[in-house]
Coordinates of C-alpha atoms in Angstrom, one line a residue:
Chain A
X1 CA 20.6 19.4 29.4
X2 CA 21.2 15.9 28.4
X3 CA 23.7 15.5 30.3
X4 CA 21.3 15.2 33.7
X5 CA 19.6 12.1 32.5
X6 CA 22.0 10.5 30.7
X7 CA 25.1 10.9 32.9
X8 CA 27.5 8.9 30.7
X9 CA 27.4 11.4 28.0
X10 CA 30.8 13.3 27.8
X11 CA 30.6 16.2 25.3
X12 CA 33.3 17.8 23.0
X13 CA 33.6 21.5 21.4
X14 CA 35.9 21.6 18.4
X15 CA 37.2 25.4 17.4
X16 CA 34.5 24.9 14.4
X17 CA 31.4 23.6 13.4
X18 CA 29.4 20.9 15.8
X19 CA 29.8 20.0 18.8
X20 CA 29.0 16.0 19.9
X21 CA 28.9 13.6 22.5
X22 CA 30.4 10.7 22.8
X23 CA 28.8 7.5 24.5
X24 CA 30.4 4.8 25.7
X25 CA 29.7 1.4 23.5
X26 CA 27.6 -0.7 25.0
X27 CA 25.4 2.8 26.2
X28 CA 24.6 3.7 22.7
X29 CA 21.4 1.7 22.2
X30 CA 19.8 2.9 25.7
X31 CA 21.0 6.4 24.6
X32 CA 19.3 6.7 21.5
X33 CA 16.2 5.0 23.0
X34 CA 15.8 7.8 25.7
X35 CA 16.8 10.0 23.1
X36 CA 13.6 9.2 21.2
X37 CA 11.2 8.1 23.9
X38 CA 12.0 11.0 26.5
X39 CA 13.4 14.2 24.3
X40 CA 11.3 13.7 21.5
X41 CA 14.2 12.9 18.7
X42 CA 11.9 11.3 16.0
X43 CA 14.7 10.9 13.4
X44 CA 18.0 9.2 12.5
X45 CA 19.2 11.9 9.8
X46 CA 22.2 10.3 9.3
X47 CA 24.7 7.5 10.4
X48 CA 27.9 7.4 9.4
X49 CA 31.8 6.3 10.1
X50 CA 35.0 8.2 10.0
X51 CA 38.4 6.2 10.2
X52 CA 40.3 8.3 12.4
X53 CA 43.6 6.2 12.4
X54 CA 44.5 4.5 15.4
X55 CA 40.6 4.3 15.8
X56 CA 37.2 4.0 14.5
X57 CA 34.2 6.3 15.1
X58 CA 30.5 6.0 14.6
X59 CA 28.9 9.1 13.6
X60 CA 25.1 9.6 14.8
X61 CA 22.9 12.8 13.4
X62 CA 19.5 12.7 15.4
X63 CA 17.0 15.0 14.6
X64 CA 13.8 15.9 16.3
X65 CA 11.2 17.4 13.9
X66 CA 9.5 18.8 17.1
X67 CA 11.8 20.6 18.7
X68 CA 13.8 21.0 15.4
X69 CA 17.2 20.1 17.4
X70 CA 20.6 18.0 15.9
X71 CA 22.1 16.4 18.6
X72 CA 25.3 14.2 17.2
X73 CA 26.4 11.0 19.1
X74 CA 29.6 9.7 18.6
X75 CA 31.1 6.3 19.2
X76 CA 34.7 5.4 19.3
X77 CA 35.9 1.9 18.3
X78 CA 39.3 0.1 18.8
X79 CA 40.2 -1.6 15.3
X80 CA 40.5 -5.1 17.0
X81 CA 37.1 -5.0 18.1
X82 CA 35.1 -3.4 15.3
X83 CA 31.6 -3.8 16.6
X84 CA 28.7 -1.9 17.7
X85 CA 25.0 -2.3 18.9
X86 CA 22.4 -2.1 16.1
X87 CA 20.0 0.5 16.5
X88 CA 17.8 -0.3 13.3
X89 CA 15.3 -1.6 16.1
X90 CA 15.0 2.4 17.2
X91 CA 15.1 3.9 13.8
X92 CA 14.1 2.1 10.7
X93 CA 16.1 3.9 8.3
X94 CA 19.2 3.0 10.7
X95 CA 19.1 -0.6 9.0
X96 CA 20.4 0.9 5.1
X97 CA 22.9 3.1 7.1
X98 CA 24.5 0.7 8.9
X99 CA 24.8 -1.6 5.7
X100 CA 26.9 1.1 4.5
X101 CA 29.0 1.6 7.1
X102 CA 29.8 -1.9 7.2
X103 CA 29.8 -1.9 3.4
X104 CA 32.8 0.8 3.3
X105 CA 34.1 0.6 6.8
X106 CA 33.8 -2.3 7.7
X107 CA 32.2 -1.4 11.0
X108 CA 30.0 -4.6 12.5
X109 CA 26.6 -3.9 14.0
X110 CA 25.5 -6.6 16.4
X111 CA 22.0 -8.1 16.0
X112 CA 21.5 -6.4 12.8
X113 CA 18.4 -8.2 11.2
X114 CA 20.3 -8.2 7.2
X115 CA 24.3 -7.1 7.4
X116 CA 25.5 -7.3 3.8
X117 CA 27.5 -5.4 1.9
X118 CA 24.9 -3.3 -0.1
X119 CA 26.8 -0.9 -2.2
X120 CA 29.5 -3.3 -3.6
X121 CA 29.6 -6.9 -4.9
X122 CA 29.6 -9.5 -2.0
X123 CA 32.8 -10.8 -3.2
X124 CA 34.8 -7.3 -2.9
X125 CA 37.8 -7.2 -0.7
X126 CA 38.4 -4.4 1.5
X127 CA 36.5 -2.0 2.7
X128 CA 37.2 1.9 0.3
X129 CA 36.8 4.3 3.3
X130 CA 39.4 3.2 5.8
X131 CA 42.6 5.4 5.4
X132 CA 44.8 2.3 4.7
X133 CA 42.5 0.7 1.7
X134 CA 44.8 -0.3 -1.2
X135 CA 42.8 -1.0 -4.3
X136 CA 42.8 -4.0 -5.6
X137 CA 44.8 -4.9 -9.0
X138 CA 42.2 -6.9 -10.2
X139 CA 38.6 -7.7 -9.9
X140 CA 37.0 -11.2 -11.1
X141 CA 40.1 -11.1 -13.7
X142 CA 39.4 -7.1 -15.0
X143 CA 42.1 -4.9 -14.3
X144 CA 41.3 -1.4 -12.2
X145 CA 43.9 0.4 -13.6
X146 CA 42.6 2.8 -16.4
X147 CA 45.6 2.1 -18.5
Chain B
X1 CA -2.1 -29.2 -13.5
X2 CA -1.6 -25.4 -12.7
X3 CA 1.1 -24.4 -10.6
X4 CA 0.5 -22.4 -7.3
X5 CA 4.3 -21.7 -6.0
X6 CA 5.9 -18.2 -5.8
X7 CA 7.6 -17.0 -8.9
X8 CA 11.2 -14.9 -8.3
X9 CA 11.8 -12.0 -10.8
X10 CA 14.7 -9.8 -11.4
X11 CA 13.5 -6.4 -12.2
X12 CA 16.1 -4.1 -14.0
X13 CA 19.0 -2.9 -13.8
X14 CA 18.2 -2.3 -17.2
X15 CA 14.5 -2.0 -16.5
X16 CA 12.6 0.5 -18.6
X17 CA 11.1 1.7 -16.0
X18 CA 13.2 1.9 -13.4
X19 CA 15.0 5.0 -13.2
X20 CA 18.3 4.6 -13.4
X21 CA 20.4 1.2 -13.0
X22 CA 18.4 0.0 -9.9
X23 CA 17.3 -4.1 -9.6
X24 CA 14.3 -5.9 -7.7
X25 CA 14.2 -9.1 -6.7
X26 CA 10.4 -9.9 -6.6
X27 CA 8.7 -12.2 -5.1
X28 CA 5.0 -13.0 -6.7
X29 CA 2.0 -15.1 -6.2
X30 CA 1.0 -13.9 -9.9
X31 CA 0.5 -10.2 -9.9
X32 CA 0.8 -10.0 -6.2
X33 CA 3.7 -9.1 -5.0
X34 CA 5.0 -11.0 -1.8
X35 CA 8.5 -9.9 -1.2
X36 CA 10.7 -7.3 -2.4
X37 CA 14.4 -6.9 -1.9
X38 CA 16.1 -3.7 -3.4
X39 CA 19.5 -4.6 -4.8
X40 CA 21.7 -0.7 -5.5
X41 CA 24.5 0.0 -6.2
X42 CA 25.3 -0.4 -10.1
X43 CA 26.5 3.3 -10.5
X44 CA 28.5 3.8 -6.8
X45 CA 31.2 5.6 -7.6
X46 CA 32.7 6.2 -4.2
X47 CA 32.3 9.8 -4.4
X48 CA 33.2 10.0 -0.6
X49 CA 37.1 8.4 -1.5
X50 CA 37.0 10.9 -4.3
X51 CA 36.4 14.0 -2.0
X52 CA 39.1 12.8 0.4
X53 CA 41.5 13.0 -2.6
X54 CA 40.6 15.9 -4.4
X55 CA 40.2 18.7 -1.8
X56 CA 37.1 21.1 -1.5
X57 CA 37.3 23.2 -4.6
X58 CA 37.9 20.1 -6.8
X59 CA 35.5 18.4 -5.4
X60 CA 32.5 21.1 -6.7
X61 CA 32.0 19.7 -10.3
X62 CA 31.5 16.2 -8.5
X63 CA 28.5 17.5 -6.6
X64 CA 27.1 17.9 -9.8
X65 CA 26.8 13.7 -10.2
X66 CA 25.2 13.2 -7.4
X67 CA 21.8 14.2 -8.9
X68 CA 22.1 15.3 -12.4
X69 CA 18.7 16.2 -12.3
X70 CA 18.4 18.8 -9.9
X71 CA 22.4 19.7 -9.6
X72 CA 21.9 23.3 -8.3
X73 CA 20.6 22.1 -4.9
X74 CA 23.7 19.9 -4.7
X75 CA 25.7 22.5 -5.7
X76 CA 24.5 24.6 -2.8
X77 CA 24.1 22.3 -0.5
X78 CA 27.9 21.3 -0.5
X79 CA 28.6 25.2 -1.1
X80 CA 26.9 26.0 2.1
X81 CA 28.8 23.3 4.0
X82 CA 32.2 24.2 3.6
X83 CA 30.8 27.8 4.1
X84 CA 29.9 26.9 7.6
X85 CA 32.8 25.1 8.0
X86 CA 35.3 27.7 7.2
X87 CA 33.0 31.0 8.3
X88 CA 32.9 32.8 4.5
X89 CA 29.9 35.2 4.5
X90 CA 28.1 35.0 0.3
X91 CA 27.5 38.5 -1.3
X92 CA 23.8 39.0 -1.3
X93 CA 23.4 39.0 -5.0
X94 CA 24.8 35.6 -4.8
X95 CA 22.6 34.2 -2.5
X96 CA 19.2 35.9 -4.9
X97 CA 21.2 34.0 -7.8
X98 CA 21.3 30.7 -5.7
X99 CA 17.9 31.3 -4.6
X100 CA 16.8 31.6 -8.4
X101 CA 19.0 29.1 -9.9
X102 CA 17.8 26.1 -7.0
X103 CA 14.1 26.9 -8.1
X104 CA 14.2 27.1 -11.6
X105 CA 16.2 23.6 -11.3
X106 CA 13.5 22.6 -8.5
X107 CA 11.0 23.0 -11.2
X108 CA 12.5 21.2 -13.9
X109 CA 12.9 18.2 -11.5
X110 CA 9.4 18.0 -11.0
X111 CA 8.8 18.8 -14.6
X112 CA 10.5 15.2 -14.9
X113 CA 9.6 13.6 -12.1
X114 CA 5.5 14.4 -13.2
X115 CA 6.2 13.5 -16.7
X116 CA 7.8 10.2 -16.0
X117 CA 5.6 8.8 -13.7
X118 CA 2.9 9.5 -16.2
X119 CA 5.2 7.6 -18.7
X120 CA 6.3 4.9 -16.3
X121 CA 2.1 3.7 -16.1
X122 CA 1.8 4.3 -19.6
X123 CA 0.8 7.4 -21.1
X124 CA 3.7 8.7 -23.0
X125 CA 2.3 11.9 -24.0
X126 CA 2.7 14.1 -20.8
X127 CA 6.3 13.1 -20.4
X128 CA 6.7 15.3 -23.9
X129 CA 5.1 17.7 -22.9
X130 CA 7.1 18.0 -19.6
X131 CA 10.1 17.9 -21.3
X132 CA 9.3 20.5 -23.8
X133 CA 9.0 22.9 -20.9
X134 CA 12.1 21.6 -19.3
X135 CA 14.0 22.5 -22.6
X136 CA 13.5 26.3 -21.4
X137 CA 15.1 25.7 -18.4
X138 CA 18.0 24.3 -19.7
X139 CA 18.2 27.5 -22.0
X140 CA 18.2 29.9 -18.6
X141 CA 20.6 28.1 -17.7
X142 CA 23.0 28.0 -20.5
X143 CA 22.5 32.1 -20.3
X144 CA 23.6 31.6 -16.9
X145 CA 26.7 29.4 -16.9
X146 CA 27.1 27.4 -20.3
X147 CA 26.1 24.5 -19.3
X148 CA 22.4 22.5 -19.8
X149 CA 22.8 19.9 -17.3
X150 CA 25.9 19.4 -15.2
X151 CA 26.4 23.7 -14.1
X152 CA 28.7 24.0 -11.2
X153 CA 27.1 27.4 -10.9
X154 CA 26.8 27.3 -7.0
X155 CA 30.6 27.7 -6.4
X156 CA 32.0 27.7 -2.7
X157 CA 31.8 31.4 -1.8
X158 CA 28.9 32.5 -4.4
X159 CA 28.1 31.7 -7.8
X160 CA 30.9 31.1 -11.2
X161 CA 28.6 34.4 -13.5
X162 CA 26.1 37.1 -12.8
X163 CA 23.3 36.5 -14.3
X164 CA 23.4 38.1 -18.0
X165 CA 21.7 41.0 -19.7
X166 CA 18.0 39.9 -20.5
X167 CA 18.1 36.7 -18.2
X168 CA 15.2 38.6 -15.9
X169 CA 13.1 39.2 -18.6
X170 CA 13.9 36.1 -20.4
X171 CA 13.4 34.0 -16.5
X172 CA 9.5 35.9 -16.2
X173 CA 8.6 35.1 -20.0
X174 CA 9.5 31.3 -18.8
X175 CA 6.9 31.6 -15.4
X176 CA 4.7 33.9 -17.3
X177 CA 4.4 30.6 -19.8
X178 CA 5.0 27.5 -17.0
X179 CA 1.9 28.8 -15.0
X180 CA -1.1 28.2 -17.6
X181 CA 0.8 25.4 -18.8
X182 CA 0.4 23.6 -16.0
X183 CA -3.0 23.8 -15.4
X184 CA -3.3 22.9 -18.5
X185 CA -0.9 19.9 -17.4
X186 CA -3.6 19.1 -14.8
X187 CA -6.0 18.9 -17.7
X188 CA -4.0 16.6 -19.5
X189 CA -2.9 13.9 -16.8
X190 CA -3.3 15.2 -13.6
X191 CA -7.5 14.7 -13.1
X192 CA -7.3 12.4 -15.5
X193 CA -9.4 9.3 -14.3
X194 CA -7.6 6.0 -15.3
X195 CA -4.7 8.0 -14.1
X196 CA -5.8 8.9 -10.8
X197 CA -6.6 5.7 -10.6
X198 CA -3.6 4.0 -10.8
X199 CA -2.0 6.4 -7.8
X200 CA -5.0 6.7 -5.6
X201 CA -4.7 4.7 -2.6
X202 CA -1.6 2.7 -4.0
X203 CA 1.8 2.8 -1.8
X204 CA 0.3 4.3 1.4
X205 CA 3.0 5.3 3.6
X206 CA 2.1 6.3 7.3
X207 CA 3.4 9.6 9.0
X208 CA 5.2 7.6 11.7
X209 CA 7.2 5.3 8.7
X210 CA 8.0 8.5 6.7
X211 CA 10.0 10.0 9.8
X212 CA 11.5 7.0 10.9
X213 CA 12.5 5.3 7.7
X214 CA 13.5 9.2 7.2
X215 CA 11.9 10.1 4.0
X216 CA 12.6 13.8 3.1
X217 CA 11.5 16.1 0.7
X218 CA 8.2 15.8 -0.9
X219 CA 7.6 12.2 -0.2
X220 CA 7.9 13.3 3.7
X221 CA 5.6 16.3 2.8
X222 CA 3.2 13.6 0.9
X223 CA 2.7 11.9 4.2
X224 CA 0.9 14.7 5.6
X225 CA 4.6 15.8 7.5
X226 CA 4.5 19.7 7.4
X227 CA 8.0 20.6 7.2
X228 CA 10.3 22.0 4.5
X229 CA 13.6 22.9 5.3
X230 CA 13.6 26.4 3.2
X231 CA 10.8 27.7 6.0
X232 CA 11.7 25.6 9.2
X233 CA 15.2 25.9 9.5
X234 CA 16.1 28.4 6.7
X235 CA 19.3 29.0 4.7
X236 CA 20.4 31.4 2.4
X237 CA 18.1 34.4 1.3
X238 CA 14.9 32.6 1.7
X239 CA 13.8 33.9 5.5
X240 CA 12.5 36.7 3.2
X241 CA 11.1 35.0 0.5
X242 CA 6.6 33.7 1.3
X243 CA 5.9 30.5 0.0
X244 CA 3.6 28.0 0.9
X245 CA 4.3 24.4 2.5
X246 CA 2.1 21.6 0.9
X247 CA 1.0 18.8 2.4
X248 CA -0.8 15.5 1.3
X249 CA -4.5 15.4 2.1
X250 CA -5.7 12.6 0.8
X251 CA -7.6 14.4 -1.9
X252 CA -8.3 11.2 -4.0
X253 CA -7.6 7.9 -2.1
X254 CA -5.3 8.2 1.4
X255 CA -2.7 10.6 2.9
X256 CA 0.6 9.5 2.1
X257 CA -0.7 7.1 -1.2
X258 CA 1.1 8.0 -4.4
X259 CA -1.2 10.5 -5.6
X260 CA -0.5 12.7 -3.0
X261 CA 3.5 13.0 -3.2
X262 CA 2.7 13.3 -7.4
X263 CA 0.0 16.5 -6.5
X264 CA 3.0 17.8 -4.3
X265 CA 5.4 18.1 -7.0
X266 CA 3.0 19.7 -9.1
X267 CA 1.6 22.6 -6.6
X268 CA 5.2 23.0 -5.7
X269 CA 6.2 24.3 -9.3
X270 CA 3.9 26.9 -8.6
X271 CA 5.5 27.7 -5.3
X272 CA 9.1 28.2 -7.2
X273 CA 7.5 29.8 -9.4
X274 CA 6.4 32.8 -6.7
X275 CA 9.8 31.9 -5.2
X276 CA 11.5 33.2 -8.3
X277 CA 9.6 36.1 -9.4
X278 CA 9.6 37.7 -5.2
X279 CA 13.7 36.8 -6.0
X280 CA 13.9 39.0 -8.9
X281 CA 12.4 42.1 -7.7
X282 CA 14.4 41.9 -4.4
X283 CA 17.9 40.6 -6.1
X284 CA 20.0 43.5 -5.4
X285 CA 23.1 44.7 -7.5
X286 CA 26.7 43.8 -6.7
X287 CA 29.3 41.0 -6.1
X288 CA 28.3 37.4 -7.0
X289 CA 31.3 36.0 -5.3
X290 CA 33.0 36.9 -1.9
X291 CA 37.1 37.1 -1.8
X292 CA 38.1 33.7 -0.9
X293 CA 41.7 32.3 -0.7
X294 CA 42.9 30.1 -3.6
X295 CA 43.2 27.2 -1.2
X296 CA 40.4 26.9 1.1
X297 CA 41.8 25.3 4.1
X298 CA 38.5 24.9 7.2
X299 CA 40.0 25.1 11.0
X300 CA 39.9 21.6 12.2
X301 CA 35.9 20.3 13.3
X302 CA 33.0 18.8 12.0
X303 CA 29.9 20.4 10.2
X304 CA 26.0 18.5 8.8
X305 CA 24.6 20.7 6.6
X306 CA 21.2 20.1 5.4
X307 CA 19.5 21.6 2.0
X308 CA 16.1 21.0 0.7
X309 CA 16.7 19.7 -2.7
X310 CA 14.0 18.4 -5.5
X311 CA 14.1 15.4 -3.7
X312 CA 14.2 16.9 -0.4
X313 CA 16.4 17.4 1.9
X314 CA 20.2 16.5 1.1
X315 CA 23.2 16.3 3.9
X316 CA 26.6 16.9 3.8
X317 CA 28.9 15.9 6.7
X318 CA 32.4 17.1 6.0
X319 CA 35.1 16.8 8.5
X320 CA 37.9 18.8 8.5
X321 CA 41.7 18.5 9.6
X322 CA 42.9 21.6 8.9
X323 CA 43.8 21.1 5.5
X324 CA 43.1 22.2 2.4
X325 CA 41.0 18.3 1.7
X326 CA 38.2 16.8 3.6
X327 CA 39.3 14.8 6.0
X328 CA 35.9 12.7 5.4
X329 CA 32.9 13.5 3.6
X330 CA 29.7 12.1 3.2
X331 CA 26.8 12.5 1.6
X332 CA 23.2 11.4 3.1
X333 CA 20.9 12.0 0.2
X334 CA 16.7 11.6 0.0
X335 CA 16.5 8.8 -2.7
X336 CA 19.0 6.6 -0.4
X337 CA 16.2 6.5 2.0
X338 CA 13.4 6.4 -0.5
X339 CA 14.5 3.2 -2.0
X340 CA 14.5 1.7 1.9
X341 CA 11.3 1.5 2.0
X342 CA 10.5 -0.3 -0.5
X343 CA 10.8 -3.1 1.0
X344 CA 8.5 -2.4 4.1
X345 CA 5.6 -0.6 1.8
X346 CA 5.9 -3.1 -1.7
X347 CA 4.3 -6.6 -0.2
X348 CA 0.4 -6.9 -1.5
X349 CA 1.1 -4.2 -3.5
X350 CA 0.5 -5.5 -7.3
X351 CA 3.8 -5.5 -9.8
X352 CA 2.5 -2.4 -11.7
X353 CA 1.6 -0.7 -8.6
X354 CA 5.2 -1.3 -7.7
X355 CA 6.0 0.5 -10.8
X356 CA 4.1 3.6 -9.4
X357 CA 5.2 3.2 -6.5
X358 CA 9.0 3.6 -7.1
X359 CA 8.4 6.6 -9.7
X360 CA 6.2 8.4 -7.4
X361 CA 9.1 8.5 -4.8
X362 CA 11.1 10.3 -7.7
X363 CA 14.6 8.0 -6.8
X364 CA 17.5 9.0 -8.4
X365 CA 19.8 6.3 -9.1
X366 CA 23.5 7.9 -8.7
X367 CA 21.6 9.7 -5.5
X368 CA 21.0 6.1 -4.1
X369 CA 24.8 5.0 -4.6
X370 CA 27.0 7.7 -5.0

């Protein structure tokens, strides 16, 4: 059904669970604004980002509280160019989420009004969720070893 | 000469009345606050590393961290992920036991959250009273799994125990007992008029702000939002359990001010309380936990689960590889998204208001960082 509008949507079955689309990058904001202007998806349940190795995906969970439908977006990224489209100007609570994916990803979201890190210190190197994080020795001279 | 600039404040981490380890940075022309930036993230613990490390059983008792204070819901709600994910039905007494277990926890959340917003605008009293109640809970559920606070009852494929001899009688003697008491709460604080007061009117969030700044829960259901997860997209045994959905009307100040997501909590006990006793008459005999294999490895794909915890609806995303570990797991969790909005909702607002404010939105703070 979503497919007729928004013709750049190419969608995937797994053998289990959800299926998704994915959106080409620089589609994803006009996606999710037709998504919420034109099929009535009220809600950003959830944004998140997997490291899936040689690349990077964005995870959207939009929820309509009309039509009680989940339809999940997904956006690939190469790891040299690790940036996106904000959509915090669609969906408020997209702002806190994308903070954290760029928190513990490290995924960028272009024209994001406040991208900090928000759940560790500023100063932290690294970024916990990709596959290849090594944890650092040391922090501000205290060890992270437990013994 | 007096001075007329802005004043900064840090409020907390270790403030008495925030809950938790959460800061503030204020902003205040006197008691008026201009600006308000929420700074988290004192008790992340980078539970979604820890999930990638310690596979899905393991990673059970960790569920219970998230929210200590209502850690059946998270219990089930990461139960009935994997479940999804890797197609294993739950015997039926399980899913009663889940049922019962989720709303006796549902109601010792909002035993808290009532009590402590009472405490956090000053009247100590209530929050004793609260907690006295909350002590029977714990005991059900020490006859039920051992533990008072941390239970890891809700186990991937049913529950750890059936419920003991004398735990139904024992569970009706508790609502028999909640039900008067808390009208007789309602006496004490709830119509109370300094106290109604203080919420009335104060931290008014709009319908169109709760859904997109995605409040869940009872603060969504404060906002005048009709939805609750348990009736509108159902899980587990409750398709054949009545209950009512509460909304906020307004019935003192405005829909959506503080008052109305406190009143919410309260009526709610009531509904858990209905909840529990239709549970017990219809909770048939039999297995509380289906055969599962000793490793639990999910076919390769991708499940969001939602569950409607104390504070409302809770999310797990797990995506699987095949193996007997989540390839990547996270949590999206109601007091995340309650402590967003702070920062739209807060400005004019006064400093004590703000106090309200963040109490009546019941955060959590290891639900904030995880």
């Amino acid at each position: 059904m979503l497919n007729d509008k928004l013709k750049y949507l190419e969608e995937f079955k797994p053998q289990a669970g959800d299926a998704w689309f994915i959106v080409p990058i620089d589609k994803i904001a006009e996606a999710c604004k037709t998504l919420r202007d034109e099929y009535k998806f009220d809600c950003l349940s959830c944004l998140t980002g997997t490291d899936r190795g040689e690349f990077l995906e964005v995870v959207y969970h939009i929820f309509s509280y009309q039509t009680k439908e989940t339809v999940v977006l997904k956006v690939k990224l190469d790891k040299t160019a690790l940036a996106v489209p904000t959509i915090s100007g669609i969906w408020p609570s997209a702002n806190w989420m994308e903070r954290e994916a760029y928190d513990l990803l490290g995924i960028s979201f272009t024209d994001h009004p406040d991208l900090r890190r928000i759940m560790l210190p500023d100063d932290w190197v690294g970024f916990p969720l990709r596959k290849d994080y090594k944890e650092p020795e040391e922090y501000r001279g205290m060890s992270t070893k437990l013994c | 000469m007096i001075r007329t600039e802005e004043m900064t404040i840090s409020m907390g981490p270790q403030h008495p009345a925030t809950h938790g380890v959460l800061r503030f940075i204020v902003k205040t022309d006197g008691e008026v606050l201009h600006e308000v930036k929420s700074d988290i993230g004192y008790l992340h613990r980078s539970m979604e590393k820890i999930a990638e490390k310690v596979g899905y059983i393991g990673f059970q008792p960790y569920t219970d961290r998230l929210d200590y204070v209502c850690a059946m819901t998270c219990n089930h709600a990461y139960a009935l992920a994997v479940e999804k994910l890797a197609g294993i039905t739950v015997p039926e007494r399980a899913e009663y036991l889940r049922i019962i277990a989720a709303e006796l926890n549902r109601i010792s959340s909002h035993l808290i959250m009532v009590g402590v917003t009472a405490m956090d605008i000053g009247a100590f009293t209530p929050f004793i009273h609260a907690i006295r109640e909350r002590e029977t809970v714990n005991d059900l559920f020490e006859m039920l799994c051992g533990a008072r606070l941390t239970y890891n009852y809700v186990r991937i494929g049913g529950v750890s125990f059936d419920a003991p001899a004398g735990f139904k009688e024992k569970c009706v003697e508790f609502l028999d007992h909640l039900e008067p008491i808390i009208d007789e709460f309602n006496r004490l604080i709830s119509f109370n008029k300094i106290f109604v007061k203080r919420l009335a009117g104060v931290g008014v969030i709009s319908r169109e702000d709760a859904i997109g700044y995605n409040l869940v829960g009872p603060n969504l259901r404060g906002s005048g939002v009709k939805w609750d997860l348990r009736r509108d997209m159902p899980y587990s045994a409750y398709p054949r359990l009545e209950f009512n959905v509460l909304v906020g009307t307004g019935e003192a100040g405005k829909v959506g001010d503080c008052f109305d997501r406190y009143m919410i909590r309260i009526r709610e006990m009531i509904e858990s309380c209905k909840i529990i006793r239709q549970a017990l008459s219809l909770m048939p005999s039999g297995d509380t936990m289906a055969k599962i294999p000793r490793r639990i490895k999910p076919p390769a794909g991708e499940v969001y689960m939602r569950c409607e915890s104390a504070r409302g609806d809770i999310g797990f995303y797990i995506v699987s590889d095949g193996t007997e570990r989540p390839y990547r797991l996270k949590m999206r969790t109601g007091s995340f998204t309650a402590m967003s909005i702070v920062e739209k909702i807060a400005p004019g607002l006064m400093v004590a208001d703000l106090v309200a404010f963040v109490s009546s939105m019941d955060v959590v703070a290891p639900e904030v960082d995880r």
